[in-house]
Amino acid sequence: AQSVAQPEDQVNVAEGNPLTVKCTYSVSGNPYLFWYVQYPNRGLQFLLKYITGDNLVKGSYGFEAEFNKSQTSFHLKKPSALVSDSALYFCAVMGYNFNKFYFGSGTKLNVKP
Amino acid sequence: GAGVSQSPSNKVTEKGKDVELRCDPISGHTALYWYRQRLGQGLEFLIYFQGNSAPDKSGLPSDRFSAERTGESVSTLTIQRTQQEDSAVYLCASSIVAPTTDTDTQYFGPGTRLTVL
Protein backbone atom coordinates (compact mmCIF):
# COMPACT_ATOMS: atom_id res chain seq x y z
CA ALA A 1 0.00 0.00 0.00
CA GLN A 2 1.14 3.52 -0.74
CA SER A 3 1.10 6.03 2.08
CA VAL A 4 2.77 9.08 3.52
CA ALA A 5 3.19 10.00 7.17
CA GLN A 6 3.90 13.42 8.58
CA PRO A 7 4.41 12.59 12.25
CA GLU A 8 4.24 16.16 13.53
CA ASP A 9 1.01 18.14 13.37
CA GLN A 10 2.92 21.26 14.28
CA VAL A 11 6.54 22.39 14.32
CA ASN A 12 7.65 25.48 16.20
CA VAL A 13 10.97 27.14 15.46
CA ALA A 14 12.56 30.50 16.16
CA GLU A 15 13.41 32.79 13.30
CA GLY A 16 16.97 32.25 12.13
CA ASN A 17 17.13 28.67 13.39
CA PRO A 18 17.21 25.68 11.07
CA LEU A 19 13.92 23.93 10.46
CA THR A 20 12.97 20.36 9.60
CA VAL A 21 9.54 19.08 8.65
CA LYS A 22 9.45 15.31 8.65
CA CYS A 23 7.95 12.98 6.07
CA THR A 24 8.15 9.21 5.71
CA TYR A 25 6.61 7.16 2.95
CA SER A 26 5.64 3.67 1.93
CA VAL A 27 5.46 2.87 -1.76
CA SER A 28 5.99 -0.04 -4.11
CA GLY A 29 8.91 0.53 -6.40
CA ASN A 30 10.87 3.73 -6.73
CA PRO A 31 9.21 6.71 -5.06
CA TYR A 32 8.43 10.05 -6.61
CA LEU A 33 8.17 12.50 -3.71
CA PHE A 34 6.79 16.02 -3.46
CA TRP A 35 6.47 18.91 -1.03
CA TYR A 36 3.79 21.58 -1.20
CA VAL A 37 3.13 24.68 0.89
CA GLN A 38 -0.10 26.45 1.72
CA TYR A 39 0.32 29.94 3.13
CA PRO A 40 -2.52 31.44 5.21
CA ASN A 41 -5.30 32.74 2.98
CA ARG A 42 -3.27 31.98 -0.09
CA GLY A 43 -3.25 29.19 -2.58
CA LEU A 44 -1.32 25.97 -2.65
CA GLN A 45 2.16 26.06 -4.13
CA PHE A 46 4.57 23.40 -5.28
CA LEU A 47 7.92 23.52 -3.44
CA LEU A 48 10.10 20.72 -4.75
CA LYS A 49 10.19 17.09 -5.77
CA TYR A 50 12.46 14.09 -5.94
CA ILE A 51 12.35 11.99 -9.08
CA THR A 52 15.80 10.55 -9.42
CA GLY A 53 19.43 11.50 -9.05
CA ASP A 54 20.92 13.56 -6.26
CA ASN A 55 19.35 12.76 -2.91
CA LEU A 56 19.38 16.43 -1.92
CA VAL A 57 16.76 18.37 -3.81
CA LYS A 58 16.64 22.15 -3.80
CA GLY A 59 13.39 24.01 -4.25
CA SER A 60 11.69 27.36 -3.92
CA TYR A 61 12.21 29.90 -1.12
CA GLY A 62 15.48 28.32 0.03
CA PHE A 63 13.93 25.00 0.97
CA GLU A 64 15.56 21.66 0.33
CA ALA A 65 14.66 18.07 1.01
CA GLU A 66 16.77 14.99 1.46
CA PHE A 67 15.68 11.65 0.07
CA ASN A 68 16.81 8.77 2.27
CA LYS A 69 15.93 5.43 0.75
CA SER A 70 17.03 3.29 3.70
CA GLN A 71 14.89 5.30 6.12
CA THR A 72 12.11 5.86 3.56
CA SER A 73 12.13 9.53 4.44
CA PHE A 74 11.96 12.82 2.59
CA HIS A 75 12.37 15.52 5.23
CA LEU A 76 11.99 19.17 4.29
CA LYS A 77 14.70 21.48 5.56
CA LYS A 78 15.79 25.09 5.57
CA PRO A 79 19.01 26.36 7.15
CA SER A 80 17.52 29.58 8.52
CA ALA A 81 13.78 29.97 9.10
CA LEU A 82 11.85 33.13 8.35
CA VAL A 83 8.62 34.27 9.96
CA SER A 84 7.18 34.29 6.44
CA ASP A 85 7.79 30.53 6.22
CA SER A 86 4.92 29.99 8.64
CA ALA A 87 2.45 27.88 6.69
CA LEU A 88 0.98 24.43 6.24
CA TYR A 89 3.28 21.94 4.53
CA PHE A 90 2.20 18.78 2.76
CA CYS A 91 4.33 15.84 1.67
CA ALA A 92 3.12 13.54 -1.10
CA VAL A 93 4.21 10.43 -2.96
CA MET A 94 3.15 9.12 -6.33
CA GLY A 95 1.92 5.56 -6.36
CA TYR A 96 3.60 2.71 -8.18
CA ASN A 97 1.74 3.37 -11.43
CA PHE A 98 2.55 7.09 -11.24
CA ASN A 99 -1.06 8.07 -11.82
CA LYS A 100 -2.11 8.88 -8.28
CA PHE A 101 -0.85 11.01 -5.39
CA TYR A 102 -0.94 10.11 -1.71
CA PHE A 103 -0.72 13.00 0.74
CA GLY A 104 0.40 13.26 4.31
CA SER A 105 -1.88 14.93 6.82
CA GLY A 106 0.11 18.16 6.77
CA THR A 107 2.39 19.91 9.24
CA LYS A 108 1.79 23.42 10.46
CA LEU A 109 5.06 25.32 10.72
CA ASN A 110 5.18 28.24 13.13
CA VAL A 111 8.21 30.47 12.95
CA LYS A 112 8.40 32.94 15.81
CA PRO A 113 10.37 36.18 15.73
CA GLY B 1 -4.39 33.35 -19.26
CA ALA B 2 -1.41 33.78 -17.03
CA GLY B 3 -2.37 31.16 -14.49
CA VAL B 4 -4.77 28.35 -13.71
CA SER B 5 -8.29 29.62 -13.35
CA GLN B 6 -11.27 27.94 -11.75
CA SER B 7 -14.94 28.75 -11.83
CA PRO B 8 -17.06 29.40 -9.98
CA SER B 9 -14.99 30.65 -7.07
CA ASN B 10 -17.84 29.87 -4.71
CA LYS B 11 -20.78 27.56 -5.13
CA VAL B 12 -23.61 27.01 -2.68
CA THR B 13 -26.00 24.24 -3.54
CA GLU B 14 -28.70 22.17 -1.95
CA LYS B 15 -28.23 18.56 -1.05
CA GLY B 16 -29.18 16.34 -3.96
CA LYS B 17 -28.39 18.84 -6.69
CA ASP B 18 -25.72 18.31 -9.33
CA VAL B 19 -22.78 20.71 -9.63
CA GLU B 20 -20.15 21.27 -12.26
CA LEU B 21 -16.77 22.77 -11.47
CA ARG B 22 -14.52 24.11 -14.18
CA CYS B 23 -10.77 24.34 -14.49
CA ASP B 24 -8.87 26.24 -17.19
CA PRO B 25 -5.21 25.21 -17.11
CA ILE B 26 -2.27 27.25 -18.28
CA SER B 27 -2.17 27.17 -22.06
CA GLY B 28 0.02 24.36 -23.35
CA HIS B 29 0.00 22.37 -20.14
CA THR B 30 -0.70 18.73 -20.92
CA ALA B 31 -1.09 17.52 -17.34
CA LEU B 32 -4.05 18.52 -15.19
CA TYR B 33 -4.90 17.55 -11.61
CA TRP B 34 -7.89 17.80 -9.31
CA TYR B 35 -7.66 17.79 -5.50
CA ARG B 36 -10.04 18.34 -2.63
CA GLN B 37 -9.48 19.97 0.74
CA ARG B 38 -12.19 19.75 3.35
CA LEU B 39 -12.31 22.55 5.91
CA GLY B 40 -9.43 22.27 8.33
CA GLN B 41 -8.25 19.04 6.81
CA GLY B 42 -5.55 17.82 4.50
CA LEU B 43 -5.31 17.42 0.79
CA GLU B 44 -6.99 14.62 -1.07
CA PHE B 45 -6.00 13.69 -4.61
CA LEU B 46 -8.93 13.09 -6.93
CA ILE B 47 -7.71 12.56 -10.49
CA TYR B 48 -4.88 13.28 -12.92
CA PHE B 49 -5.21 13.84 -16.65
CA GLN B 50 -2.39 13.33 -19.12
CA GLY B 51 -3.78 15.00 -22.18
CA ASN B 52 -7.45 14.09 -22.26
CA SER B 53 -6.94 10.75 -20.60
CA ALA B 54 -7.20 9.89 -16.91
CA PRO B 55 -5.41 6.55 -16.42
CA ASP B 56 -6.57 6.05 -12.84
CA LYS B 57 -9.97 7.18 -11.58
CA SER B 58 -9.81 5.36 -8.27
CA GLY B 59 -9.13 8.60 -6.38
CA LEU B 60 -12.63 9.86 -7.08
CA PRO B 61 -14.54 9.50 -3.77
CA SER B 62 -17.63 7.81 -5.20
CA ASP B 63 -19.46 7.11 -8.42
CA ARG B 64 -21.25 10.42 -7.98
CA PHE B 65 -18.00 12.09 -9.03
CA SER B 66 -16.85 12.26 -12.62
CA ALA B 67 -14.28 14.32 -14.49
CA GLU B 68 -13.48 14.95 -18.08
CA ARG B 69 -11.05 16.96 -20.10
CA THR B 70 -11.37 18.04 -23.70
CA GLY B 71 -8.95 19.47 -26.23
CA GLU B 72 -6.12 19.06 -23.75
CA SER B 73 -7.52 22.19 -22.17
CA VAL B 74 -10.50 22.81 -19.95
CA SER B 75 -11.59 20.19 -17.44
CA THR B 76 -14.85 19.79 -15.60
CA LEU B 77 -15.45 17.97 -12.34
CA THR B 78 -19.07 16.97 -11.93
CA ILE B 79 -20.65 15.93 -8.66
CA GLN B 80 -24.08 14.37 -8.92
CA ARG B 81 -26.61 14.27 -6.10
CA THR B 82 -24.39 16.34 -3.84
CA GLN B 83 -24.11 15.45 -0.16
CA GLN B 84 -23.04 17.60 2.75
CA GLU B 85 -19.76 15.71 3.01
CA ASP B 86 -18.90 16.98 -0.48
CA SER B 87 -18.47 20.47 0.99
CA ALA B 88 -14.83 21.39 0.43
CA VAL B 89 -12.46 23.49 -1.62
CA TYR B 90 -11.79 21.83 -4.93
CA LEU B 91 -8.37 22.67 -6.33
CA CYS B 92 -7.11 22.27 -9.85
CA ALA B 93 -3.49 22.35 -11.00
CA SER B 94 -1.67 21.98 -14.28
CA SER B 95 1.86 21.29 -15.41
CA ILE B 96 3.65 21.31 -18.74
CA VAL B 97 4.53 17.67 -19.17
CA ALA B 98 4.02 15.18 -16.35
CA PRO B 99 4.67 15.07 -12.60
CA THR B 100 7.33 12.42 -13.11
CA THR B 101 9.48 14.76 -15.17
CA ASP B 102 12.26 16.29 -13.12
CA THR B 103 11.75 19.88 -14.18
CA ASP B 104 7.95 19.80 -14.27
CA THR B 105 6.21 22.18 -11.87
CA GLN B 106 2.58 22.15 -10.85
CA TYR B 107 0.70 25.44 -10.78
CA PHE B 108 -2.43 25.62 -8.71
CA GLY B 109 -5.63 27.51 -9.27
CA PRO B 110 -7.40 29.47 -6.53
CA GLY B 111 -9.96 26.74 -5.95
CA THR B 112 -13.73 26.48 -5.91
CA ARG B 113 -15.34 26.55 -2.50
CA LEU B 114 -18.34 24.24 -2.57
CA THR B 115 -20.93 24.37 0.18
CA VAL B 116 -23.71 21.82 0.23
CA LEU B 117 -26.62 22.80 2.45
Coordinates of C-alpha atoms in Angstrom, one line a residue:
Chain A
A1 CA 0.0 0.0 0.0
Q2 CA 1.1 3.5 -0.7
S3 CA 1.1 6.0 2.1
V4 CA 2.8 9.1 3.5
A5 CA 3.2 10.0 7.2
Q6 CA 3.9 13.4 8.6
P7 CA 4.4 12.6 12.3
E8 CA 4.2 16.2 13.5
D9 CA 1.0 18.1 13.4
Q10 CA 2.9 21.3 14.3
V11 CA 6.5 22.4 14.3
N12 CA 7.7 25.5 16.2
V13 CA 11.0 27.1 15.5
A14 CA 12.6 30.5 16.2
E15 CA 13.4 32.8 13.3
G16 CA 17.0 32.2 12.1
N17 CA 17.1 28.7 13.4
P18 CA 17.2 25.7 11.1
L19 CA 13.9 23.9 10.5
T20 CA 13.0 20.4 9.6
V21 CA 9.5 19.1 8.7
K22 CA 9.5 15.3 8.7
C23 CA 7.9 13.0 6.1
T24 CA 8.2 9.2 5.7
Y25 CA 6.6 7.2 3.0
S26 CA 5.6 3.7 1.9
V27 CA 5.5 2.9 -1.8
S28 CA 6.0 0.0 -4.1
G29 CA 8.9 0.5 -6.4
N30 CA 10.9 3.7 -6.7
P31 CA 9.2 6.7 -5.1
Y32 CA 8.4 10.0 -6.6
L33 CA 8.2 12.5 -3.7
F34 CA 6.8 16.0 -3.5
W35 CA 6.5 18.9 -1.0
Y36 CA 3.8 21.6 -1.2
V37 CA 3.1 24.7 0.9
Q38 CA -0.1 26.5 1.7
Y39 CA 0.3 29.9 3.1
P40 CA -2.5 31.4 5.2
N41 CA -5.3 32.7 3.0
R42 CA -3.3 32.0 -0.1
G43 CA -3.3 29.2 -2.6
L44 CA -1.3 26.0 -2.6
Q45 CA 2.2 26.1 -4.1
F46 CA 4.6 23.4 -5.3
L47 CA 7.9 23.5 -3.4
L48 CA 10.1 20.7 -4.7
K49 CA 10.2 17.1 -5.8
Y50 CA 12.5 14.1 -5.9
I51 CA 12.3 12.0 -9.1
T52 CA 15.8 10.5 -9.4
G53 CA 19.4 11.5 -9.1
D54 CA 20.9 13.6 -6.3
N55 CA 19.3 12.8 -2.9
L56 CA 19.4 16.4 -1.9
V57 CA 16.8 18.4 -3.8
K58 CA 16.6 22.1 -3.8
G59 CA 13.4 24.0 -4.2
S60 CA 11.7 27.4 -3.9
Y61 CA 12.2 29.9 -1.1
G62 CA 15.5 28.3 0.0
F63 CA 13.9 25.0 1.0
E64 CA 15.6 21.7 0.3
A65 CA 14.7 18.1 1.0
E66 CA 16.8 15.0 1.5
F67 CA 15.7 11.7 0.1
N68 CA 16.8 8.8 2.3
K69 CA 15.9 5.4 0.8
S70 CA 17.0 3.3 3.7
Q71 CA 14.9 5.3 6.1
T72 CA 12.1 5.9 3.6
S73 CA 12.1 9.5 4.4
F74 CA 12.0 12.8 2.6
H75 CA 12.4 15.5 5.2
L76 CA 12.0 19.2 4.3
K77 CA 14.7 21.5 5.6
K78 CA 15.8 25.1 5.6
P79 CA 19.0 26.4 7.1
S80 CA 17.5 29.6 8.5
A81 CA 13.8 30.0 9.1
L82 CA 11.9 33.1 8.3
V83 CA 8.6 34.3 10.0
S84 CA 7.2 34.3 6.4
D85 CA 7.8 30.5 6.2
S86 CA 4.9 30.0 8.6
A87 CA 2.5 27.9 6.7
L88 CA 1.0 24.4 6.2
Y89 CA 3.3 21.9 4.5
F90 CA 2.2 18.8 2.8
C91 CA 4.3 15.8 1.7
A92 CA 3.1 13.5 -1.1
V93 CA 4.2 10.4 -3.0
M94 CA 3.2 9.1 -6.3
G95 CA 1.9 5.6 -6.4
Y96 CA 3.6 2.7 -8.2
N97 CA 1.7 3.4 -11.4
F98 CA 2.6 7.1 -11.2
N99 CA -1.1 8.1 -11.8
K100 CA -2.1 8.9 -8.3
F101 CA -0.9 11.0 -5.4
Y102 CA -0.9 10.1 -1.7
F103 CA -0.7 13.0 0.7
G104 CA 0.4 13.3 4.3
S105 CA -1.9 14.9 6.8
G106 CA 0.1 18.2 6.8
T107 CA 2.4 19.9 9.2
K108 CA 1.8 23.4 10.5
L109 CA 5.1 25.3 10.7
N110 CA 5.2 28.2 13.1
V111 CA 8.2 30.5 13.0
K112 CA 8.4 32.9 15.8
P113 CA 10.4 36.2 15.7
Chain B
G1 CA -4.4 33.3 -19.3
A2 CA -1.4 33.8 -17.0
G3 CA -2.4 31.2 -14.5
V4 CA -4.8 28.4 -13.7
S5 CA -8.3 29.6 -13.3
Q6 CA -11.3 27.9 -11.8
S7 CA -14.9 28.8 -11.8
P8 CA -17.1 29.4 -10.0
S9 CA -15.0 30.7 -7.1
N10 CA -17.8 29.9 -4.7
K11 CA -20.8 27.6 -5.1
V12 CA -23.6 27.0 -2.7
T13 CA -26.0 24.2 -3.5
E14 CA -28.7 22.2 -1.9
K15 CA -28.2 18.6 -1.1
G16 CA -29.2 16.3 -4.0
K17 CA -28.4 18.8 -6.7
D18 CA -25.7 18.3 -9.3
V19 CA -22.8 20.7 -9.6
E20 CA -20.2 21.3 -12.3
L21 CA -16.8 22.8 -11.5
R22 CA -14.5 24.1 -14.2
C23 CA -10.8 24.3 -14.5
D24 CA -8.9 26.2 -17.2
P25 CA -5.2 25.2 -17.1
I26 CA -2.3 27.2 -18.3
S27 CA -2.2 27.2 -22.1
G28 CA 0.0 24.4 -23.4
H29 CA 0.0 22.4 -20.1
T30 CA -0.7 18.7 -20.9
A31 CA -1.1 17.5 -17.3
L32 CA -4.1 18.5 -15.2
Y33 CA -4.9 17.5 -11.6
W34 CA -7.9 17.8 -9.3
Y35 CA -7.7 17.8 -5.5
R36 CA -10.0 18.3 -2.6
Q37 CA -9.5 20.0 0.7
R38 CA -12.2 19.7 3.4
L39 CA -12.3 22.6 5.9
G40 CA -9.4 22.3 8.3
Q41 CA -8.3 19.0 6.8
G42 CA -5.6 17.8 4.5
L43 CA -5.3 17.4 0.8
E44 CA -7.0 14.6 -1.1
F45 CA -6.0 13.7 -4.6
L46 CA -8.9 13.1 -6.9
I47 CA -7.7 12.6 -10.5
Y48 CA -4.9 13.3 -12.9
F49 CA -5.2 13.8 -16.7
Q50 CA -2.4 13.3 -19.1
G51 CA -3.8 15.0 -22.2
N52 CA -7.5 14.1 -22.3
S53 CA -6.9 10.7 -20.6
A54 CA -7.2 9.9 -16.9
P55 CA -5.4 6.5 -16.4
D56 CA -6.6 6.1 -12.8
K57 CA -10.0 7.2 -11.6
S58 CA -9.8 5.4 -8.3
G59 CA -9.1 8.6 -6.4
L60 CA -12.6 9.9 -7.1
P61 CA -14.5 9.5 -3.8
S62 CA -17.6 7.8 -5.2
D63 CA -19.5 7.1 -8.4
R64 CA -21.2 10.4 -8.0
F65 CA -18.0 12.1 -9.0
S66 CA -16.8 12.3 -12.6
A67 CA -14.3 14.3 -14.5
E68 CA -13.5 15.0 -18.1
R69 CA -11.1 17.0 -20.1
T70 CA -11.4 18.0 -23.7
G71 CA -8.9 19.5 -26.2
E72 CA -6.1 19.1 -23.7
S73 CA -7.5 22.2 -22.2
V74 CA -10.5 22.8 -20.0
S75 CA -11.6 20.2 -17.4
T76 CA -14.8 19.8 -15.6
L77 CA -15.5 18.0 -12.3
T78 CA -19.1 17.0 -11.9
I79 CA -20.6 15.9 -8.7
Q80 CA -24.1 14.4 -8.9
R81 CA -26.6 14.3 -6.1
T82 CA -24.4 16.3 -3.8
Q83 CA -24.1 15.4 -0.2
Q84 CA -23.0 17.6 2.7
E85 CA -19.8 15.7 3.0
D86 CA -18.9 17.0 -0.5
S87 CA -18.5 20.5 1.0
A88 CA -14.8 21.4 0.4
V89 CA -12.5 23.5 -1.6
Y90 CA -11.8 21.8 -4.9
L91 CA -8.4 22.7 -6.3
C92 CA -7.1 22.3 -9.8
A93 CA -3.5 22.3 -11.0
S94 CA -1.7 22.0 -14.3
S95 CA 1.9 21.3 -15.4
I96 CA 3.7 21.3 -18.7
V97 CA 4.5 17.7 -19.2
A98 CA 4.0 15.2 -16.4
P99 CA 4.7 15.1 -12.6
T100 CA 7.3 12.4 -13.1
T101 CA 9.5 14.8 -15.2
D102 CA 12.3 16.3 -13.1
T103 CA 11.7 19.9 -14.2
D104 CA 8.0 19.8 -14.3
T105 CA 6.2 22.2 -11.9
Q106 CA 2.6 22.2 -10.9
Y107 CA 0.7 25.4 -10.8
F108 CA -2.4 25.6 -8.7
G109 CA -5.6 27.5 -9.3
P110 CA -7.4 29.5 -6.5
G111 CA -10.0 26.7 -5.9
T112 CA -13.7 26.5 -5.9
R113 CA -15.3 26.6 -2.5
L114 CA -18.3 24.2 -2.6
T115 CA -20.9 24.4 0.2
V116 CA -23.7 21.8 0.2
L117 CA -26.6 22.8 2.4

